[in-house]
Structure formats: C-alpha cells, structure tokens
C-alpha cells in the first residue's frame, strides 16, 4: 500500500461508472439498430481513466474502441485482450514494427502509409485491418476527398491489407451545420468513386458526438464515434442529443483549507488583481491550477459551498483558490467545495466551468492533473 493511501483527499474527481453505462445504452437506444458504437477513449478516456472506463464500456456493449496512438492501444489491451481497437492518429514510421503485436486497426491517409502497412502485414504474416480516412474539409488527417479513390485502390491492391472501414471527421459539427452537410456530401461522393466498395461490408463512420445530431438515417453510415457524449456532456443543443438524457459522469471536488476575515481594500492573491470592496470572509480552497483549475478562470469562476454559488476572488494559484464566503455563514475548514458537479440543489456544469477558463469541456477534462485521484462509483463493484 502506498504511503498516501490513508490520507483524506484534498482534491479529487468522482467518476460515475453506472452513469457511463446508462449513457452508452441511451445513445444506442436513440440510434437505429444497425449503427455500431465506436467508443472514443483517447487521452486516458478524456481524463476519466482508460482502464476503468473501457472496462465498463465493454460490459455496456461498445463494438469498437478508438484511441489516439499505439501507447494507448497497448494500455487498452491490458483490459481488453480481444477488444477491437482502431488507432486514429498517424502511426510514426518508428512505430510500424509494433503494430502487428498489438492487433489493432490503423488509419490510412496516404499512399505512403499503404506501402508501409503492406510491409508490416507481410512481415507479420497476418492481414492488417485498416480504415481509410477521407479529408472532407477539416484539412487535417485523411486523403483529400477528390482523389481519395486512388488510395482506396492501392489498399485494395495491397496484399495483406484488409479494408475494415472508411471514415471522415467533421471540423465544426457543433457550430456549422451547413459545412457539416457539405462534408457529408463530399464523403458520399468520394465513396461513390471507390469502385467496388461495398459499404455494407465495412464500417462507414463520420459522426462524433455533435455529428450524431445530423446523422442521416438510411445512408451508408453504420457506425458513430462517441467521445464527449458518453461522458454525459452535450457538445451542442439538439433534439436527438436531448433525447439521450446523458448524465454527467465526472465531477471535480476539493475542500476548504482555511477560512479567514480580511478588511475592505485588501488586494487578494498574486498580483492583488481583486480588491475587496467590503470587509470580507474568504475561504481558501485546497486546489489550484496544479490540479487543473484553469488560471484563466481567475476572478471569474464560481464554486459550490454548502449548496450555494460563491465567487472566486483574484488569481487562481498552483495550490490554492480564494473564494468569497462573506454571505455564507458557517463555512469551516474541511468543508467540501464543488468545482464541477452537484451539491445539494446547486450544480455547476462542465460547459460553464470551461467558459470561465476560456476553454472547452474536452480540454478541461484533459487538464485535470495527476495530483487528482479519480474515485470510481459503481454499482457493479468493478
Ligand atoms: C476525438 C474524436 C472523436 C470523438 O469526438 P467527440 O466530439 O468527443 O465525440 C471522434 N472521432 C475522431 C476522429 C476523434 O479524434
């Protein structure tokens, strides 16, 4: 047992695995039966912890797991020796010789990768599954949609490569439906130009969480790639996304370390960027940017104490955050403070918390640091 095992927590994240499972089932129920569920668990499952999240998603019935790179694939293999895995990011040439041993499907964007992966398949003596990625306007990964059929042909002609999927990625599904629709059209036209491609025999996928809102039922799409939504966070308003009733999986909590009175006129925290307008009572929380509270949220964020919202005063520092509790009698050292999540009847959502920090929920989740233990709530006792 580690030396810190018995110490009370100063700042922690609570991860609700039962909510995660309900979310997956709710998303599935909102989609037609033939749609496969690709669980996106890159970046340590969006900071929630890859092993615990993937294990629960396996029980809940995810069809395929998507990770960013081979290191994440290797970690996932520890919990899912037989789980299908797709690696989304480009494989580095230096990594080629590790692909076969991990038994993963890889993403192809270029003719050069076809050549390299054909060599990988040949060296291992086993076929290698690949997903062809088509760039329909994001300008990042994928073969440009005009001419992507050439890469498709090369894959078809390469001994040892098995085309298991074709996909694209939307650049702005949460804010630009017209561009998303254009990307969808480009993708479908590119598929049409791939002679001999049978969508029914592959995974055809485009939609991330926000895309799902405009998924075309009846088209060739037969899989979705779900990241944020399975963690209970809606990337945009929308009727389908609303119908899923996804519940937050993550909450972020700390405790009051000190309560004290300060006279009016005092400048608070580094740089004294906030001057107290009245005689005040402040609570110093035991967490700061060293735990993942964005420094950009200085002077802007709110936290929940005793079920009430309290404003952050001055700069967020590495280990402490100062909160005004003048109007909230009874706060004492040791009280729980909620940064993201519910307390009594009050709630701070991750979208609101992220806006205070000039960021987005995806980055907020990835920014919770190693200092913060993740506590898993589960009804299955995993
Ligand atoms: C991260 C990622 C996703 C998941 O996106 P969300 O918006 O979190 O659902 C889907 N597809 C690709 C290619 C990704 O990189």
PDB file of N, CA and C and ligand atoms in Angstrom, residues 40 42 46 88 133 140 167 169 207-210 225-229 235 362, ligand 1:
ATOM      1  N   UNK A  40     -14.843   6.278 -28.143  1.00  0.00           N
ATOM      2  CA  UNK A  40     -13.577   7.005 -28.251  1.00  0.00           C
ATOM      3  C   UNK A  40     -13.015   7.201 -26.841  1.00  0.00           C
ATOM      4  N   UNK A  42      -9.565   7.969 -26.202  1.00  0.00           N
ATOM      5  CA  UNK A  42      -8.214   8.553 -26.261  1.00  0.00           C
ATOM      6  C   UNK A  42      -7.963   9.445 -25.041  1.00  0.00           C
ATOM      7  N   UNK A  46     -10.530  10.636 -21.981  1.00  0.00           N
ATOM      8  CA  UNK A  46     -10.875  12.032 -21.680  1.00  0.00           C
ATOM      9  C   UNK A  46     -10.606  12.333 -20.199  1.00  0.00           C
ATOM     10  N   UNK A  88      -6.526   6.180 -34.249  1.00  0.00           N
ATOM     11  CA  UNK A  88      -6.991   7.294 -35.072  1.00  0.00           C
ATOM     12  C   UNK A  88      -5.864   8.156 -35.649  1.00  0.00           C
ATOM     13  N   UNK A 133      -9.158   6.968 -44.142  1.00  0.00           N
ATOM     14  CA  UNK A 133      -9.742   8.237 -43.711  1.00  0.00           C
ATOM     15  C   UNK A 133      -9.760   9.211 -44.879  1.00  0.00           C
ATOM     16  N   UNK A 140      -6.964  18.190 -42.053  1.00  0.00           N
ATOM     17  CA  UNK A 140      -6.042  17.608 -41.077  1.00  0.00           C
ATOM     18  C   UNK A 140      -5.710  16.208 -41.581  1.00  0.00           C
ATOM     19  N   UNK A 167     -13.825   6.393 -43.222  1.00  0.00           N
ATOM     20  CA  UNK A 167     -14.412   7.430 -42.368  1.00  0.00           C
ATOM     21  C   UNK A 167     -13.905   8.820 -42.685  1.00  0.00           C
ATOM     22  N   UNK A 169     -13.991  13.056 -40.678  1.00  0.00           N
ATOM     23  CA  UNK A 169     -14.173  13.745 -39.401  1.00  0.00           C
ATOM     24  C   UNK A 169     -14.677  15.156 -39.678  1.00  0.00           C
ATOM     25  N   UNK A 207     -19.652  10.387 -37.728  1.00  0.00           N
ATOM     26  CA  UNK A 207     -20.195  11.214 -36.659  1.00  0.00           C
ATOM     27  C   UNK A 207     -19.478  11.074 -35.332  1.00  0.00           C
ATOM     28  N   UNK A 208     -19.034  12.196 -34.820  1.00  0.00           N
ATOM     29  CA  UNK A 208     -18.631  12.277 -33.414  1.00  0.00           C
ATOM     30  C   UNK A 208     -19.891  12.702 -32.633  1.00  0.00           C
ATOM     31  N   UNK A 209     -19.725  13.067 -31.376  1.00  0.00           N
ATOM     32  CA  UNK A 209     -20.915  13.343 -30.548  1.00  0.00           C
ATOM     33  C   UNK A 209     -21.828  14.387 -31.180  1.00  0.00           C
ATOM     34  N   UNK A 210     -21.253  15.497 -31.633  1.00  0.00           N
ATOM     35  CA  UNK A 210     -22.083  16.577 -32.175  1.00  0.00           C
ATOM     36  C   UNK A 210     -22.664  16.183 -33.528  1.00  0.00           C
ATOM     37  N   UNK A 225     -18.761   7.539 -33.783  1.00  0.00           N
ATOM     38  CA  UNK A 225     -17.605   7.582 -32.866  1.00  0.00           C
ATOM     39  C   UNK A 225     -17.944   8.523 -31.713  1.00  0.00           C
ATOM     40  N   UNK A 226     -18.193   7.944 -30.561  1.00  0.00           N
ATOM     41  CA  UNK A 226     -18.710   8.751 -29.460  1.00  0.00           C
ATOM     42  C   UNK A 226     -17.630   8.995 -28.412  1.00  0.00           C
ATOM     43  N   UNK A 227     -17.339  10.259 -28.199  1.00  0.00           N
ATOM     44  CA  UNK A 227     -16.421  10.649 -27.126  1.00  0.00           C
ATOM     45  C   UNK A 227     -17.195  11.367 -26.038  1.00  0.00           C
ATOM     46  N   UNK A 228     -17.272  12.683 -26.174  1.00  0.00           N
ATOM     47  CA  UNK A 228     -17.815  13.538 -25.117  1.00  0.00           C
ATOM     48  C   UNK A 228     -19.195  13.108 -24.604  1.00  0.00           C
ATOM     49  N   UNK A 229     -20.065  12.738 -25.521  1.00  0.00           N
ATOM     50  CA  UNK A 229     -21.460  12.463 -25.131  1.00  0.00           C
ATOM     51  C   UNK A 229     -21.577  11.294 -24.156  1.00  0.00           C
ATOM     52  N   UNK A 235     -22.356  18.328 -26.650  1.00  0.00           N
ATOM     53  CA  UNK A 235     -21.487  19.307 -27.299  1.00  0.00           C
ATOM     54  C   UNK A 235     -22.255  20.458 -27.922  1.00  0.00           C
ATOM     55  N   UNK A 362     -13.707  19.368 -23.506  1.00  0.00           N
ATOM     56  CA  UNK A 362     -12.693  18.372 -23.866  1.00  0.00           C
ATOM     57  C   UNK A 362     -11.348  18.720 -23.194  1.00  0.00           C
TER      58      UNK A 362
HETATM   59  C1  LIG B   1     -11.897  12.602 -30.516  1.00  0.00           C
HETATM   60  C2  LIG B   1     -12.523  12.101 -31.747  1.00  0.00           C
HETATM   61  C3  LIG B   1     -13.875  11.750 -31.765  1.00  0.00           C
HETATM   62  C4  LIG B   1     -14.815  11.965 -30.584  1.00  0.00           C
HETATM   63  O1  LIG B   1     -15.258  13.287 -30.583  1.00  0.00           O
HETATM   64  P1  LIG B   1     -16.346  13.819 -29.519  1.00  0.00           P
HETATM   65  O2  LIG B   1     -16.676  15.165 -30.010  1.00  0.00           O
HETATM   66  O3  LIG B   1     -15.662  13.848 -28.193  1.00  0.00           O
HETATM   67  O4  LIG B   1     -17.478  12.877 -29.548  1.00  0.00           O
HETATM   68  C5  LIG B   1     -14.393  11.185 -32.921  1.00  0.00           C
HETATM   69  N1  LIG B   1     -13.602  10.997 -33.997  1.00  0.00           N
HETATM   70  C6  LIG B   1     -12.306  11.342 -34.030  1.00  0.00           C
HETATM   71  C7  LIG B   1     -11.502  11.123 -35.265  1.00  0.00           C
HETATM   72  C8  LIG B   1     -11.723  11.910 -32.911  1.00  0.00           C
HETATM   73  O5  LIG B   1     -10.429  12.256 -32.937  1.00  0.00           O
END
